[in-house]
Amino acid sequence: MTARRLRSIARLTFRNPASLVYLGVVAVTAVLVTIDTLFVTHEDASFAGMSLFLLSAPTVFAFFIGGDLLGEAVNVSTWFVYVAMVLSVLIQSFALGWFVRLVRGGAAHPAHPQGA
């Protein structure tokens, strides 16, 4: 991959308003889930983690299917769930940025015109 392509991917993932709002919601939710998990006592299980899981759906399902193919030991491990959720959020942020650019008509117009 060229540096220009990597910058374009990073711009679509992290530097447009729609992706930033999505990533902000995910970050706030992750902080709230962490606080709930570490500092709040519950008589039974808390479903706070489900909100973070739902924000990473539907792409997280593809990772879980891939984890099933790799075996039971990988699919049920905690590190795999965290990696799958982080990658899912990043993929969805990129897709959201790409969709916004497509709707605005940016795909037809290059970001840096030739000769400029």
CSV table of C-alpha atoms in Angstrom, one decimal:
chain,number,residue,atom,x,y,z
A,1,MET,CA,0.0,0.0,0.0
A,2,THR,CA,1.2,3.4,-0.8
A,3,ALA,CA,1.3,6.3,1.8
A,4,ARG,CA,-1.4,8.1,-0.2
A,5,ARG,CA,-3.8,5.2,0.1
A,6,LEU,CA,-3.1,4.8,3.8
A,7,ARG,CA,-3.8,8.5,4.4
A,8,SER,CA,-7.0,8.2,2.4
A,9,ILE,CA,-8.1,5.2,4.5
A,10,ALA,CA,-7.2,7.0,7.7
A,11,ARG,CA,-9.1,10.1,6.6
A,12,LEU,CA,-12.2,8.1,5.8
A,13,THR,CA,-11.9,6.2,9.2
A,14,PHE,CA,-11.0,9.1,11.5
A,15,ARG,CA,-11.4,12.5,9.9
A,16,ASN,CA,-15.0,12.9,8.8
A,17,PRO,CA,-17.9,14.0,11.0
A,18,ALA,CA,-20.0,10.9,10.7
A,19,SER,CA,-17.1,8.6,11.6
A,20,LEU,CA,-16.1,10.9,14.5
A,21,VAL,CA,-19.6,10.8,15.9
A,22,TYR,CA,-19.7,7.0,15.6
A,23,LEU,CA,-16.3,6.6,17.2
A,24,GLY,CA,-17.2,9.1,20.0
A,25,VAL,CA,-20.4,7.1,20.8
A,26,VAL,CA,-18.4,3.9,20.9
A,27,ALA,CA,-15.7,5.5,23.2
A,28,VAL,CA,-18.3,6.9,25.6
A,29,THR,CA,-20.1,3.6,25.7
A,30,ALA,CA,-16.8,1.8,26.3
A,31,VAL,CA,-16.0,4.1,29.3
A,32,LEU,CA,-19.5,3.6,30.7
A,33,VAL,CA,-19.2,-0.2,30.3
A,34,THR,CA,-15.8,-0.1,32.0
A,35,ILE,CA,-17.1,1.9,34.9
A,36,ASP,CA,-20.1,-0.4,35.3
A,37,THR,CA,-17.9,-3.5,35.2
A,38,LEU,CA,-15.3,-2.3,37.6
A,39,PHE,CA,-17.1,0.0,40.1
A,40,VAL,CA,-20.8,-1.0,40.3
A,41,THR,CA,-21.9,-4.0,42.2
A,42,HIS,CA,-24.8,-6.0,40.9
A,43,GLU,CA,-26.7,-8.8,42.4
A,44,ASP,CA,-26.9,-10.5,39.1
A,45,ALA,CA,-25.2,-10.0,35.7
A,46,SER,CA,-25.2,-6.6,34.0
A,47,PHE,CA,-26.1,-6.2,30.4
A,48,ALA,CA,-24.0,-3.0,30.0
A,49,GLY,CA,-21.5,-4.9,27.8
A,50,MET,CA,-24.3,-5.7,25.3
A,51,SER,CA,-24.6,-2.0,24.3
A,52,LEU,CA,-20.9,-2.1,23.2
A,53,PHE,CA,-21.5,-5.4,21.4
A,54,LEU,CA,-24.5,-3.9,19.6
A,55,LEU,CA,-22.5,-0.9,18.4
A,56,SER,CA,-19.9,-3.3,16.8
A,57,ALA,CA,-22.6,-5.4,15.1
A,58,PRO,CA,-23.1,-6.5,12.3
A,59,THR,CA,-19.4,-6.9,11.3
A,60,VAL,CA,-18.5,-8.6,14.6
A,61,PHE,CA,-20.6,-11.5,13.5
A,62,ALA,CA,-18.2,-12.2,10.6
A,63,PHE,CA,-15.3,-12.3,13.1
A,64,PHE,CA,-17.2,-14.7,15.3
A,65,ILE,CA,-17.9,-17.0,12.4
A,66,GLY,CA,-14.2,-16.8,11.5
A,67,GLY,CA,-13.4,-17.6,15.2
A,68,ASP,CA,-15.7,-20.7,15.0
A,69,LEU,CA,-13.7,-21.9,12.0
A,70,LEU,CA,-10.4,-21.4,13.9
A,71,GLY,CA,-11.6,-23.5,16.8
A,72,GLU,CA,-13.3,-23.3,20.2
A,73,ALA,CA,-10.2,-22.2,22.0
A,74,VAL,CA,-9.9,-19.1,19.9
A,75,ASN,CA,-13.6,-18.2,19.7
A,76,VAL,CA,-14.2,-18.2,23.4
A,77,SER,CA,-11.0,-16.4,24.4
A,78,THR,CA,-11.4,-12.9,25.8
A,79,TRP,CA,-8.6,-11.4,23.6
A,80,PHE,CA,-10.4,-12.6,20.5
A,81,VAL,CA,-13.7,-10.9,21.5
A,82,TYR,CA,-11.9,-7.6,22.2
A,83,VAL,CA,-9.9,-7.7,19.0
A,84,ALA,CA,-13.0,-8.6,17.0
A,85,MET,CA,-14.9,-5.7,18.5
A,86,VAL,CA,-12.2,-3.2,17.9
A,87,LEU,CA,-11.6,-4.3,14.3
A,88,SER,CA,-15.4,-4.3,13.7
A,89,VAL,CA,-15.7,-0.7,15.0
A,90,LEU,CA,-12.8,0.4,12.8
A,91,ILE,CA,-14.2,-1.3,9.7
A,92,GLN,CA,-17.6,0.2,10.3
A,93,SER,CA,-16.1,3.7,10.8
A,94,PHE,CA,-14.3,3.3,7.5
A,95,ALA,CA,-17.5,2.2,5.8
A,96,LEU,CA,-19.4,5.1,7.2
A,97,GLY,CA,-16.7,7.5,6.0
A,98,TRP,CA,-16.7,6.0,2.6
A,99,PHE,CA,-20.5,6.1,2.4
A,100,VAL,CA,-20.6,9.8,3.4
A,101,ARG,CA,-18.0,10.6,0.7
A,102,LEU,CA,-20.0,8.6,-1.8
A,103,VAL,CA,-23.2,10.4,-1.0
A,104,ARG,CA,-21.5,13.8,-1.2
A,105,GLY,CA,-20.1,13.0,-4.6
A,106,GLY,CA,-16.5,12.9,-3.4
A,107,ALA,CA,-15.8,9.6,-5.1
A,108,ALA,CA,-16.1,11.2,-8.5
A,109,HIS,CA,-13.9,14.1,-7.7
A,110,PRO,CA,-10.3,13.5,-6.6
A,111,ALA,CA,-9.2,15.1,-3.3
A,112,HIS,CA,-6.0,16.6,-4.9
A,113,PRO,CA,-6.4,17.7,-8.5
A,114,GLN,CA,-3.5,17.0,-10.8
A,115,GLY,CA,-1.0,19.9,-11.1
A,116,ALA,CA,-2.1,21.5,-7.8
